Amino acid sequence: MRPLQLEMCGFGPYADKTVVDFTAFARGSLYLISGSTGSGKTMIFDALVFALYGETSGGTRMPAMLRALQVSPDEPTYVKLRFSCQGHAYAVERHPRYVRKAKRGSRMVQQNPDAALCEGENVIASGYDEVSRAITQIIGLSCDQYRQTAMLA
């Protein structure tokens, strides 16, 4: 599995839409994400694992804790990941559970967690758990296996 592009919005310290373009790096290379304490490095890993499996990279943060505190109540929280695996290109979008402003009126409502996985224009899985199962089949790794092999401290 090769990440191509990661987009986060309202996610952890990334209140505004933030895009990480992994295609800018040389093919076959390792990625080093560095920065000072509190700069958002772990949240990039959390976003990758959350997009794929609906969990966080270390398993200590709960998905309900992923919404940025400084984001406006009417802004969404989501992660989108484009990746390739075995010659196929996929896109996964996942939303955690969070409280948002209602589409009508001024009350607050709960946004339920949701996910969708596409290959090209075709939706191949939808729903939080269904997407996680499909990702496991495509990549060939469970969430724990992915964390152990792809996320090296």
PDB file of C-alpha atoms in Angstrom, residues 43-119:
ATOM      1  CA  MET A  43      -2.033  13.220  13.997  1.00  0.00           C
ATOM      2  CA  ILE A  44      -0.759  12.534  10.469  1.00  0.00           C
ATOM      3  CA  PHE A  45      -0.288   8.898  11.479  1.00  0.00           C
ATOM      4  CA  ASP A  46      -3.658   8.956  13.241  1.00  0.00           C
ATOM      5  CA  ALA A  47      -5.244  10.314  10.047  1.00  0.00           C
ATOM      6  CA  LEU A  48      -3.708   7.551   7.912  1.00  0.00           C
ATOM      7  CA  VAL A  49      -4.831   4.758  10.232  1.00  0.00           C
ATOM      8  CA  PHE A  50      -8.200   6.395  10.836  1.00  0.00           C
ATOM      9  CA  ALA A  51      -8.870   6.704   7.092  1.00  0.00           C
ATOM     10  CA  LEU A  52      -8.016   3.057   6.548  1.00  0.00           C
ATOM     11  CA  TYR A  53      -9.410   1.368   9.653  1.00  0.00           C
ATOM     12  CA  GLY A  54     -11.420   3.884  11.691  1.00  0.00           C
ATOM     13  CA  GLU A  55      -8.938   3.709  14.563  1.00  0.00           C
ATOM     14  CA  THR A  56      -5.950   5.778  15.657  1.00  0.00           C
ATOM     15  CA  SER A  57      -2.284   4.958  15.165  1.00  0.00           C
ATOM     16  CA  GLY A  58      -1.541   4.201  18.796  1.00  0.00           C
ATOM     17  CA  GLY A  59      -4.945   3.003  19.863  1.00  0.00           C
ATOM     18  CA  THR A  60      -4.916   5.397  22.826  1.00  0.00           C
ATOM     19  CA  ARG A  61      -7.040   8.173  21.338  1.00  0.00           C
ATOM     20  CA  MET A  62     -10.636   7.312  20.651  1.00  0.00           C
ATOM     21  CA  PRO A  63     -12.071   8.349  17.247  1.00  0.00           C
ATOM     22  CA  ALA A  64     -14.550  10.620  19.062  1.00  0.00           C
ATOM     23  CA  MET A  65     -11.549  12.660  20.288  1.00  0.00           C
ATOM     24  CA  LEU A  66     -10.343  13.504  16.772  1.00  0.00           C
ATOM     25  CA  ARG A  67     -12.430  16.601  16.056  1.00  0.00           C
ATOM     26  CA  ALA A  68     -10.429  19.814  16.236  1.00  0.00           C
ATOM     27  CA  LEU A  69     -11.453  21.906  19.237  1.00  0.00           C
ATOM     28  CA  GLN A  70     -10.973  25.194  17.376  1.00  0.00           C
ATOM     29  CA  VAL A  71     -13.150  24.310  14.376  1.00  0.00           C
ATOM     30  CA  SER A  72     -16.448  26.102  13.751  1.00  0.00           C
ATOM     31  CA  PRO A  73     -19.595  24.079  14.641  1.00  0.00           C
ATOM     32  CA  ASP A  74     -20.741  24.123  11.004  1.00  0.00           C
ATOM     33  CA  GLU A  75     -17.412  22.882   9.579  1.00  0.00           C
ATOM     34  CA  PRO A  76     -17.031  19.162   8.845  1.00  0.00           C
ATOM     35  CA  THR A  77     -14.481  16.757  10.276  1.00  0.00           C
ATOM     36  CA  TYR A  78     -13.131  14.181   7.843  1.00  0.00           C
ATOM     37  CA  VAL A  79     -10.088  12.432   6.470  1.00  0.00           C
ATOM     38  CA  LYS A  80      -9.635  11.490   2.816  1.00  0.00           C
ATOM     39  CA  LEU A  81      -6.849   9.209   1.682  1.00  0.00           C
ATOM     40  CA  ARG A  82      -5.926   8.348  -1.868  1.00  0.00           C
ATOM     41  CA  PHE A  83      -3.657   5.295  -2.069  1.00  0.00           C
ATOM     42  CA  SER A  84      -2.495   2.616  -4.465  1.00  0.00           C
ATOM     43  CA  CYS A  85      -2.216  -1.077  -3.818  1.00  0.00           C
ATOM     44  CA  GLN A  86      -1.243  -3.833  -6.261  1.00  0.00           C
ATOM     45  CA  GLY A  87      -1.715  -1.605  -9.298  1.00  0.00           C
ATOM     46  CA  HIS A  88      -5.127  -0.251  -8.270  1.00  0.00           C
ATOM     47  CA  ALA A  89      -5.949   3.286  -7.110  1.00  0.00           C
ATOM     48  CA  TYR A  90      -8.378   3.781  -4.233  1.00  0.00           C
ATOM     49  CA  ALA A  91      -9.884   6.672  -2.315  1.00  0.00           C
ATOM     50  CA  VAL A  92     -11.314   6.371   1.177  1.00  0.00           C
ATOM     51  CA  GLU A  93     -13.187   9.072   3.072  1.00  0.00           C
ATOM     52  CA  ARG A  94     -14.048   8.690   6.720  1.00  0.00           C
ATOM     53  CA  HIS A  95     -15.900  10.876   9.225  1.00  0.00           C
ATOM     54  CA  PRO A  96     -15.702  10.335  12.997  1.00  0.00           C
ATOM     55  CA  ARG A  97     -18.652  10.855  15.327  1.00  0.00           C
ATOM     56  CA  TYR A  98     -18.872  14.519  16.339  1.00  0.00           C
ATOM     57  CA  VAL A  99     -21.325  17.238  17.283  1.00  0.00           C
ATOM     58  CA  ARG A 100     -22.104  19.790  14.572  1.00  0.00           C
ATOM     59  CA  LYS A 101     -24.583  22.544  13.839  1.00  0.00           C
ATOM     60  CA  ALA A 102     -27.851  21.291  12.343  1.00  0.00           C
ATOM     61  CA  LYS A 103     -28.356  21.966   8.638  1.00  0.00           C
ATOM     62  CA  ARG A 104     -31.581  23.799   9.517  1.00  0.00           C
ATOM     63  CA  GLY A 105     -31.991  25.881  12.624  1.00  0.00           C
ATOM     64  CA  SER A 106     -29.423  26.646  15.281  1.00  0.00           C
ATOM     65  CA  ARG A 107     -29.434  23.487  17.365  1.00  0.00           C
ATOM     66  CA  MET A 108     -26.520  21.056  17.607  1.00  0.00           C
ATOM     67  CA  VAL A 109     -26.824  17.461  16.385  1.00  0.00           C
ATOM     68  CA  GLN A 110     -24.612  14.412  16.418  1.00  0.00           C
ATOM     69  CA  GLN A 111     -22.931  13.491  13.159  1.00  0.00           C
ATOM     70  CA  ASN A 112     -22.690   9.712  13.045  1.00  0.00           C
ATOM     71  CA  PRO A 113     -19.469   8.081  11.889  1.00  0.00           C
ATOM     72  CA  ASP A 114     -19.405   7.136   8.220  1.00  0.00           C
ATOM     73  CA  ALA A 115     -17.004   5.954   5.545  1.00  0.00           C
ATOM     74  CA  ALA A 116     -16.844   5.229   1.815  1.00  0.00           C
ATOM     75  CA  LEU A 117     -14.237   3.428  -0.287  1.00  0.00           C
ATOM     76  CA  CYS A 118     -13.986   3.942  -4.038  1.00  0.00           C
ATOM     77  CA  GLU A 119     -11.928   2.502  -6.833  1.00  0.00           C
TER      78      GLU A 119
END
